[in-house]
Short mmCIF file of C-alpha atoms and ligand atoms in Angstrom, two decimals:
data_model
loop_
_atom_site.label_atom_id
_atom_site.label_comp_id
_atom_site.label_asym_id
_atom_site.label_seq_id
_atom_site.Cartn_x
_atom_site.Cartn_y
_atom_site.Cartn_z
CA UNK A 143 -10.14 8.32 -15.20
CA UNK A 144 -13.06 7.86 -16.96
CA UNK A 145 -11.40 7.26 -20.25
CA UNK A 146 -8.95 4.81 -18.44
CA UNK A 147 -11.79 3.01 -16.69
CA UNK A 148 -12.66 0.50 -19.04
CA UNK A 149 -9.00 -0.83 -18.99
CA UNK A 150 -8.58 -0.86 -15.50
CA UNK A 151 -8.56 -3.97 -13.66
CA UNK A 152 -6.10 -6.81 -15.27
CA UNK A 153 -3.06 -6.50 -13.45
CA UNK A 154 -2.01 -7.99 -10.00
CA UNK A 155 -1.21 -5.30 -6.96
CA UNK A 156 1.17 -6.14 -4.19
CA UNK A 157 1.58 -4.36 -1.59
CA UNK A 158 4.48 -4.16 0.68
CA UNK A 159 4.64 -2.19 4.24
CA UNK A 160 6.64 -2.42 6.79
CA UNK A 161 9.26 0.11 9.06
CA UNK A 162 11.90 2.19 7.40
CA UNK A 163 14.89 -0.62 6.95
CA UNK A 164 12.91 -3.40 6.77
CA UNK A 165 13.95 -3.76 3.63
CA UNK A 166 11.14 -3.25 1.47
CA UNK A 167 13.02 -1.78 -1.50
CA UNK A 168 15.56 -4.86 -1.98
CA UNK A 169 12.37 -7.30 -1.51
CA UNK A 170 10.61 -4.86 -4.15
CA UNK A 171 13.87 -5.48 -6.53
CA UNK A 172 14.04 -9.24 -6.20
CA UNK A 173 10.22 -9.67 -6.93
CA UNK A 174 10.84 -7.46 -9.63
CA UNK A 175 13.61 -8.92 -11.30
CA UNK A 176 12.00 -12.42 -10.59
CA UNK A 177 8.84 -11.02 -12.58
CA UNK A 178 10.65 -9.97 -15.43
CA UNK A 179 12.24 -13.32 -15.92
CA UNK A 180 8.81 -14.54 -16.22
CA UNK A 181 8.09 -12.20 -18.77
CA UNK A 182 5.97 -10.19 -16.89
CA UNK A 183 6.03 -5.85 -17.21
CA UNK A 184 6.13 -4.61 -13.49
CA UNK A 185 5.17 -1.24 -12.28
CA UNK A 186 6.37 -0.22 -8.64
CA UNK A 187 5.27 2.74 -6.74
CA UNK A 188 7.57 3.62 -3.75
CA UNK A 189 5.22 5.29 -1.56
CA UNK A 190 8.04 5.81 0.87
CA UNK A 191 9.36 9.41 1.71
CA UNK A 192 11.98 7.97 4.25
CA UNK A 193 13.89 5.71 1.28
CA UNK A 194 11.91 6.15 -2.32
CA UNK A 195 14.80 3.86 -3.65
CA UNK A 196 17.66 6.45 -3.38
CA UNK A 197 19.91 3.81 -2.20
CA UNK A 198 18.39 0.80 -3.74
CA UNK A 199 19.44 -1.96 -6.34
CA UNK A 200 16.89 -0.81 -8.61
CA UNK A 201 17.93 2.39 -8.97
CA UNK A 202 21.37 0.79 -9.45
CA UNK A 203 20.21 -1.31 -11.90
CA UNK A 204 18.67 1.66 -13.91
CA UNK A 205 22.13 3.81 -14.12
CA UNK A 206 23.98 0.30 -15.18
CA UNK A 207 21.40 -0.36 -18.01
CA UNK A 208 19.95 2.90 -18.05
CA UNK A 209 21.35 4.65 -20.78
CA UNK A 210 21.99 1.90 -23.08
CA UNK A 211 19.10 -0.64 -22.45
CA UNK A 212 15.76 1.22 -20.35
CA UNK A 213 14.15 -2.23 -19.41
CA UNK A 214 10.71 -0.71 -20.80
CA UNK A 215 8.87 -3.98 -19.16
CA UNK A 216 9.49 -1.83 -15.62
CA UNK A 217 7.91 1.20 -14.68
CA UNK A 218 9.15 3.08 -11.13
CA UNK A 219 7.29 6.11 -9.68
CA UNK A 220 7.85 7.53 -5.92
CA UNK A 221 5.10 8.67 -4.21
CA UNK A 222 6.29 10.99 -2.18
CA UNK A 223 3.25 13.50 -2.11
CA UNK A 224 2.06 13.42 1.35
CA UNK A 225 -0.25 16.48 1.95
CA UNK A 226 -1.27 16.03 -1.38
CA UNK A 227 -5.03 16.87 -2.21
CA UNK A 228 -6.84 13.92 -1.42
CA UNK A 229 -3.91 12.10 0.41
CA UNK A 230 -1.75 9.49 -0.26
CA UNK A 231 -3.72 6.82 -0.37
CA UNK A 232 -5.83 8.39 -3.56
CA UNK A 233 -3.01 9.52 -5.52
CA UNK A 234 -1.33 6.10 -5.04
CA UNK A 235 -4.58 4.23 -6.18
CA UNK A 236 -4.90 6.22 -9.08
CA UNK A 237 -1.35 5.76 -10.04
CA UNK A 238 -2.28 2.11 -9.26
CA UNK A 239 -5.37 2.61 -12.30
CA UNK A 240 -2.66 4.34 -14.63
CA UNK A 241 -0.29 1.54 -14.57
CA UNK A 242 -3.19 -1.32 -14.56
CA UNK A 243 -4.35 0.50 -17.59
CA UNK A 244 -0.98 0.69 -19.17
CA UNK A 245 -0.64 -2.98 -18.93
CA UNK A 246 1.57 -3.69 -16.39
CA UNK A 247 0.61 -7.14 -15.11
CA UNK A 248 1.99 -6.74 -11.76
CA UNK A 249 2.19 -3.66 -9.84
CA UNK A 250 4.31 -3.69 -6.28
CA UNK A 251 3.35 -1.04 -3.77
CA UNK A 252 5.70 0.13 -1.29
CA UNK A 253 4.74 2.00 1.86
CA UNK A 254 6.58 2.79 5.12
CA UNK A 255 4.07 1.50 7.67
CA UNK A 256 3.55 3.69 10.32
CA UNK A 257 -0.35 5.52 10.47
CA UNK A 258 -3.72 5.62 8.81
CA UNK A 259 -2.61 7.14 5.82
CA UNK A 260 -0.54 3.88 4.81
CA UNK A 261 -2.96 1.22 5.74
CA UNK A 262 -5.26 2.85 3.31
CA UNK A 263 -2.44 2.94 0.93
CA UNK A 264 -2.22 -1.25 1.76
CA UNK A 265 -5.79 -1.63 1.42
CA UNK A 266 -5.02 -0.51 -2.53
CA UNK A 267 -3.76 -4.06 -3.05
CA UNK A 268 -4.92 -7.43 -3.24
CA UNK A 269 -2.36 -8.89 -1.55
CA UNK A 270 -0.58 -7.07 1.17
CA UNK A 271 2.75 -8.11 2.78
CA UNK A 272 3.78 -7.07 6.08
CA UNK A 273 7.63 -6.97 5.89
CA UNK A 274 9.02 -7.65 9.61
CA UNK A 275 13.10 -7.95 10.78
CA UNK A 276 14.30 -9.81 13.65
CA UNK A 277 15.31 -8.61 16.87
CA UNK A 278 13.52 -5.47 16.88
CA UNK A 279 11.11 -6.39 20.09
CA UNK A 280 8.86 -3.83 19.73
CA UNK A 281 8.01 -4.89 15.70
CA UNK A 282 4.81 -6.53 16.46
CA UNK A 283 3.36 -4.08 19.26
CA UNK A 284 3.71 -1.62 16.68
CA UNK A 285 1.65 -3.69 14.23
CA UNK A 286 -0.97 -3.66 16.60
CA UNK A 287 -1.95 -0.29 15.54
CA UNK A 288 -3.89 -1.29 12.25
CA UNK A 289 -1.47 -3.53 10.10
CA UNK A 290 -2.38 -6.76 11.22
CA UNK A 291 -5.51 -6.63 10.03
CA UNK A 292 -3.96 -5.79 6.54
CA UNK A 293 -1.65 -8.53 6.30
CA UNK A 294 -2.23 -11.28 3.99
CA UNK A 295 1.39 -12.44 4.52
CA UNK A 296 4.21 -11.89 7.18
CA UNK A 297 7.58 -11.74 5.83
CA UNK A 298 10.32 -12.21 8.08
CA UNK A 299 13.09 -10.51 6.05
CA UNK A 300 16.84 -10.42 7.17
CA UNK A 301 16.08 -13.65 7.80
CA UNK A 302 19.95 -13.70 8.20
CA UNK A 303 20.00 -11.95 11.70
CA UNK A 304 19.13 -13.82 15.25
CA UNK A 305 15.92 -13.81 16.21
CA UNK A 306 14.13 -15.44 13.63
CA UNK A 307 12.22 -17.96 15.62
CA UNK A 308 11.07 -15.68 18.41
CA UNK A 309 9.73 -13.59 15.81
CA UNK A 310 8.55 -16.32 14.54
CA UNK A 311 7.02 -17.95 17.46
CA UNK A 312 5.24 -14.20 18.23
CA UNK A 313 3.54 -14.17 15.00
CA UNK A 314 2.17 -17.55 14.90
CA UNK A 315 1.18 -16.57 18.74
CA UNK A 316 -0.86 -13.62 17.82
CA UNK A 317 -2.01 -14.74 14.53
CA UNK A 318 -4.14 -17.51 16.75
CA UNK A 319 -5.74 -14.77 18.73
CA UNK A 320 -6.41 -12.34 15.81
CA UNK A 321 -7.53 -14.13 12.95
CA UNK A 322 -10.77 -14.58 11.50
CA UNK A 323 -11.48 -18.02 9.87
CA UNK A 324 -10.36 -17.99 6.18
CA UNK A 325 -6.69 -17.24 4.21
CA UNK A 326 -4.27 -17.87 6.90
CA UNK A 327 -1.76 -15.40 6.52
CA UNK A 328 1.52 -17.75 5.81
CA UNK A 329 5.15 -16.46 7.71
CA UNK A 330 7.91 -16.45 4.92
CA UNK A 331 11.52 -15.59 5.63
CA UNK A 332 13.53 -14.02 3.15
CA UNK A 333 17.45 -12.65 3.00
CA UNK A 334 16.18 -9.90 0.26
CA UNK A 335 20.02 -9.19 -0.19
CA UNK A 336 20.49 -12.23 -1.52
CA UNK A 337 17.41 -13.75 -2.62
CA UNK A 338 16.89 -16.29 -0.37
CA UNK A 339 13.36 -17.01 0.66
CA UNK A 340 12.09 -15.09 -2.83
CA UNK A 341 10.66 -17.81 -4.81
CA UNK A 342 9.18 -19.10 -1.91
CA UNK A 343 7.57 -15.70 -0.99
CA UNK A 344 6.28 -15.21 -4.89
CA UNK A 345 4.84 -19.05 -4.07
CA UNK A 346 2.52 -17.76 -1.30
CA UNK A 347 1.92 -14.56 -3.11
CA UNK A 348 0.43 -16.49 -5.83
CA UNK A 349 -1.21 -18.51 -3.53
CA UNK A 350 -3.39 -15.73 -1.96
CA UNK A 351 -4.10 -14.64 -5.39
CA UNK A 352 -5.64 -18.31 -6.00
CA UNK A 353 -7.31 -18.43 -2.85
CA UNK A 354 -8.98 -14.52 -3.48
CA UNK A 355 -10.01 -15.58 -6.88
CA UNK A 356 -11.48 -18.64 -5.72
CA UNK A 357 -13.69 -17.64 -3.18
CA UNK A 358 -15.23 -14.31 -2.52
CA UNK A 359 -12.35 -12.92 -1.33
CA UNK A 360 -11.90 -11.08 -4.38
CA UNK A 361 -15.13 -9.98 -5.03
CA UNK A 362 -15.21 -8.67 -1.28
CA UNK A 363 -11.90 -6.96 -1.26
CA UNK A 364 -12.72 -5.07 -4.81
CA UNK A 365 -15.85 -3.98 -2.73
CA UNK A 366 -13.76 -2.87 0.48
CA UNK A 367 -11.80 -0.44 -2.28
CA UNK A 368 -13.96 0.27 -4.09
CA UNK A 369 -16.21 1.75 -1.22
CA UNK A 370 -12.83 3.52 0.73
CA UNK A 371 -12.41 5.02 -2.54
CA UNK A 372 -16.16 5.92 -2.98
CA UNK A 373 -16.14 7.88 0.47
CA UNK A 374 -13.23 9.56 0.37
CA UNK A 375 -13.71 11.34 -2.74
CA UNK A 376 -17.61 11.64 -2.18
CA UNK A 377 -15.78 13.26 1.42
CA UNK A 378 -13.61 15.17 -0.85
CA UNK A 379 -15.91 16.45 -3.91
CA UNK A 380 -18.48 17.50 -0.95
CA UNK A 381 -15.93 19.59 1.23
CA UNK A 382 -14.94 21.35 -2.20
CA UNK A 383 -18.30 22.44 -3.42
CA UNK A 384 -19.30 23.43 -0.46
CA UNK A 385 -16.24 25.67 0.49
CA UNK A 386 -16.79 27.31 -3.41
CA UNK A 387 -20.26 27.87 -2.94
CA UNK A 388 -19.85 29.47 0.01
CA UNK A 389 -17.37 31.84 -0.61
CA UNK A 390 -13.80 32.27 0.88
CA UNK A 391 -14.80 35.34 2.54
CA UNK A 392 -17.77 33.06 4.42
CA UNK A 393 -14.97 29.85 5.39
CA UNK A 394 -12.64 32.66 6.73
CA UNK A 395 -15.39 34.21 8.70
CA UNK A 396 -16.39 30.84 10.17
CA UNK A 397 -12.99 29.89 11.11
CA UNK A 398 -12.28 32.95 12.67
CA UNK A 399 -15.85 32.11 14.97
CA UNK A 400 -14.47 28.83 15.71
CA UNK A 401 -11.44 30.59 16.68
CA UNK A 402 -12.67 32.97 18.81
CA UNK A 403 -15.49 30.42 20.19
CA UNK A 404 -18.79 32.38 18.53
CA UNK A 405 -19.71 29.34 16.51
CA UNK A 406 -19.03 25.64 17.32
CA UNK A 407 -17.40 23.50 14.88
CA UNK A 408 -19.95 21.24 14.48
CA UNK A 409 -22.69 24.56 13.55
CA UNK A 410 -20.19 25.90 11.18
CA UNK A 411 -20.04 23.05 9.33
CA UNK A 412 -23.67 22.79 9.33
CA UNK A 413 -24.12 26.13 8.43
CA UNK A 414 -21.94 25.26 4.89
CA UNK A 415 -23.51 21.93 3.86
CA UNK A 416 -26.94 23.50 4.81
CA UNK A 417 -26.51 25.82 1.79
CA UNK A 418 -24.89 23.22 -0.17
CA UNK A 419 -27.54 22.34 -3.16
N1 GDP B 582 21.45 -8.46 6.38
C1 GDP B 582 20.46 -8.14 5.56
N2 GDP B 582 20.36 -6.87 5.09
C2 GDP B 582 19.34 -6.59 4.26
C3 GDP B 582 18.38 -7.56 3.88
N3 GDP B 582 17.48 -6.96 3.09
C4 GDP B 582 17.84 -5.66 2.96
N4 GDP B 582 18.97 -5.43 3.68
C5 GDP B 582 19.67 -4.15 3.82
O1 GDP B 582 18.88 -3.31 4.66
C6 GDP B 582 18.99 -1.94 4.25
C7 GDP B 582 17.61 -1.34 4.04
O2 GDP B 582 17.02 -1.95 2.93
P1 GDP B 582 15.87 -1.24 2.07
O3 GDP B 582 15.45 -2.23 1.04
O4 GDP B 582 16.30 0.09 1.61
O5 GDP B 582 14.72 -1.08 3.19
P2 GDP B 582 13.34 -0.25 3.12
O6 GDP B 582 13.56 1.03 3.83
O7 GDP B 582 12.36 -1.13 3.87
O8 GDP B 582 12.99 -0.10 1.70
C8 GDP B 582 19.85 -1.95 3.00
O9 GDP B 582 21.15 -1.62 3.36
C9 GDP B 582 19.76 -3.39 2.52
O10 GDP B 582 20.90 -3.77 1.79
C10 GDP B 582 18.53 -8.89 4.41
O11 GDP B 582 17.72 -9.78 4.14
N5 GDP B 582 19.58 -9.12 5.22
MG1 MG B 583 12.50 1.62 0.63
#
């Protein structure tokens, strides 16, 4: 990281989150092969257990051209690593670094949004959509739970199906109440099967990237990251020395305490960072 450090920083991260289905992957695809056209090298990161593109046009697109023609310009990597030291959220941020540093001008994030874990993973981009479908009812209670705040813009994909409007109408409802002053996060419909709705969502996308880089918004959301990142590895690095410099044979003997009620959680940990030097 160190080495890569100086190079990080160029490229443009989007992230997309929304429920299994949604249709992230097929949105991913379409930005992606809208990108391209532009001339643009895209790395995507499918931080999505439930579908890491298995069925998706991209991957379809790769065994068509695969063997002949690798579009080198695009760059795909699952992140399927949950339970992974550190968490998700880390290893997807430094696979974020990698391909910023490799020169991919636009990287697109994909995450199944569901707990903590992913809007951490969100908060890795600068602008994160929230990809919502129709007639689902229960979408937007379920966005309640953290990714609202997230969202820089709502997509309303299978724009296709009924239900459009009400979903619709309960966004623009809720926005009202939720928002703080500033970038108001724009509703976009798209049919990602068929493109519909893409150009206009790249529109906004770019949009939010003018608005960030206008105001402070930038500046203030590379500080958000950069201090989420800051804490959980200073959370990390300090939980690792001090379970070496204690000794296994101490951690076992504490847990067992806790286990057994001795010794509080709260004094064994004490007891460990107290010898931590
Ligand atoms: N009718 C309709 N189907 C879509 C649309 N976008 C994606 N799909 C389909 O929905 C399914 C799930 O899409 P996928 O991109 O894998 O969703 P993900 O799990 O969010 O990544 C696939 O069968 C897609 O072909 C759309 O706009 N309209
Ligand atoms: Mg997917």
């Amino acid at each position: 990281m160190a080495g890569l450090w100086p190079h990080v920083g160029r490229a443009w991260v989007l992230g997309l989150t929304g429920a299994p289905g949604a249709g992230k992957s097929t949105l991913t695809d379409q930005l992606a092969r809208t990108l391209r056209r532009e001339g643009k090298r895209v790395g995507i990161l499918a931080v999505d257990p439930t579908s890491p593109f298995s069925g998706g046009a991209i991957l379809g697109d790769r065994i068509r051209m695969g063997r002949v023609a690798p579009d080198p310009g695009v760059f795909i990597r699952s992140m399927a690593t949950r339970g992974a030291l550190g968490g998700l959220a880390r290893s997807t941020q430094d696979a974020i670094d990698v391909l910023d540093a490799a020169g991919f001008d636009a990287i697109l994030v994909e995450t199944v949004g569901v707990g903590q874990d992913e809007v951490d993973v969100a908060s890795c981009a600068h602008t994160c959509a929230v990809v919502l479908v129709p007639g689902l009812g229960d979408e937007i209670q379920a966005m309640k739970a953290g990714l609202m705040e997230v969202a820089d813009i709502f997509v309303i994909n299978k724009a296709d199906r009924d239900g459009v409007e009400q979903l619709e109408a309960d966004l623009e409802a809720m926005k009202s109440l939720d928002m703080p002053a500033g970038w108001d996060p724009p509703v976009v419909r798209t049919v990602a099967s068929t493109g519909e709705g893409v150009p206009e969502l790249l529109r906004q996308i770019e949009a939010h990237g003018d608005w960030l880089r206008d105001g402070e918004g930038a500046a203030r959301k590379a500080r958000e990251r950069a201090r989420l990142r800051f804490e959980h590895l200073l959370a990390e690095e300090a939980a690792r020395r001090a379970k070496t410099g204690a000794g296994s044979g101490r951690i076992e003997a504490l847990i067992q305490g806790i286990a057994e009620r001795r010794l509080d959680p709260y004094a064994a940990v004490a007891q460990v960072l107290d010898g931590l030097r």
